[in-house]
mmCIF file of C-alpha atoms in Angstrom:
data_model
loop_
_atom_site.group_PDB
_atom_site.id
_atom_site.type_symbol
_atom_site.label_atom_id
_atom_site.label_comp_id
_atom_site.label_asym_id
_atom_site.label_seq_id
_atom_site.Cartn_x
_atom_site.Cartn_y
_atom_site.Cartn_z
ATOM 1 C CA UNK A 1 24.142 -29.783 14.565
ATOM 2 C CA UNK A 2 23.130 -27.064 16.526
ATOM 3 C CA UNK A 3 24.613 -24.406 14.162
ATOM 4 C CA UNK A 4 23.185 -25.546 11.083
ATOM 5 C CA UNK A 5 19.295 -25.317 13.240
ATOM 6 C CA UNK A 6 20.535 -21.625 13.847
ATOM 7 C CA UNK A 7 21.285 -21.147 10.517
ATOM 8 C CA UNK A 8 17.858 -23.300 9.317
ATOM 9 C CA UNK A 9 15.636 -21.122 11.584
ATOM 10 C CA UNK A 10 17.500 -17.753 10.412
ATOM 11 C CA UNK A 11 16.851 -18.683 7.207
ATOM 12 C CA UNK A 12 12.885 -19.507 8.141
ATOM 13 C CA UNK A 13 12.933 -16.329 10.101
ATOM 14 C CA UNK A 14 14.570 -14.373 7.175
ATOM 15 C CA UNK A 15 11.757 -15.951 4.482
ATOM 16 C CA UNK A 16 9.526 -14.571 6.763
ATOM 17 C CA UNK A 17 10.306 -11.018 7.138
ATOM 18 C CA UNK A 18 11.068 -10.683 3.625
ATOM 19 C CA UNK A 19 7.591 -12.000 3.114
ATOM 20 C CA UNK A 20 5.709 -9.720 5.782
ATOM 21 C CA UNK A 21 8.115 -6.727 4.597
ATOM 22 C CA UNK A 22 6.955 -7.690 0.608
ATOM 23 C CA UNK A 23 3.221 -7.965 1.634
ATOM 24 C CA UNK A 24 3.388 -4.578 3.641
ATOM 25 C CA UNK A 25 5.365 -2.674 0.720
ATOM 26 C CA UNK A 26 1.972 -3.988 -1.387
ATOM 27 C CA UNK A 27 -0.329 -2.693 0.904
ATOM 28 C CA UNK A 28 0.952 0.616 1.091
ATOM 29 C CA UNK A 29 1.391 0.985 -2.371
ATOM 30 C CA UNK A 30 -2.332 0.074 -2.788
ATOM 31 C CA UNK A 31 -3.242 2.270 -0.109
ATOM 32 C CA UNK A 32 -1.138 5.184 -2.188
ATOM 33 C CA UNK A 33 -3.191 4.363 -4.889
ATOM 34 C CA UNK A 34 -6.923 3.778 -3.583
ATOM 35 C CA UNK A 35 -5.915 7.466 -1.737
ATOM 36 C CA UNK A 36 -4.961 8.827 -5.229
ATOM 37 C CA UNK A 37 -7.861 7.552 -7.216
ATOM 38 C CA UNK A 38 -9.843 8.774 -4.516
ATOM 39 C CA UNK A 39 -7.988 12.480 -4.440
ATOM 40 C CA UNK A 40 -8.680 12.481 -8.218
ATOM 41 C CA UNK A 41 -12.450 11.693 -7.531
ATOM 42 C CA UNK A 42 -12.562 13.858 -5.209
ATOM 43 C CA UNK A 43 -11.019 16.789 -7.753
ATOM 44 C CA UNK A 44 -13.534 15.922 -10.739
ATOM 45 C CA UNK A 45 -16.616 16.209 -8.125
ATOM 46 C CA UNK A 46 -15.508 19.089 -6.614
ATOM 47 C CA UNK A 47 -14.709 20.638 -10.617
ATOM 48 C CA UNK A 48 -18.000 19.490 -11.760
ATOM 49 C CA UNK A 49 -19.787 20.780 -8.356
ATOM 50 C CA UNK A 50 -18.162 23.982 -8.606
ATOM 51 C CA UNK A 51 -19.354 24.313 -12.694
ATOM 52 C CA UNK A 52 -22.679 23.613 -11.370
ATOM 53 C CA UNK A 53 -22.872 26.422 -8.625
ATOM 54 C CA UNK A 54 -20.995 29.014 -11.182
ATOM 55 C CA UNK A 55 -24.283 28.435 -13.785
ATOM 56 C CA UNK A 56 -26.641 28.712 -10.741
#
């Protein structure tokens, strides 16, 4: 009786880290991606700012 709890709440506990580990793998990978849209951004201002001083 007491075994299979252990092996109920491992199981719980388990579900649950595989859950927090899957939701913080998406976060970062969204984070990876908001910081490269925002490089590239960055990039085509800094191209189209630098075009604009060169014809000053």
């Amino acid at each position: 009786m007491v075994l299979s709890f252990l092996v109920g709440g491992f199981a719980a506990v388990n579900r649950t880290l595989t859950g927090t580990v899957a939701t913080v793998t998406g976060e970062v990978r969204g984070a990876f991606r908001d910081a490269g849209l925002a490089v590239e951004r960055a990039f085509a201002s800094g191209a189209s700012r630098s075009s604009t001083r060169k014809r000053r």
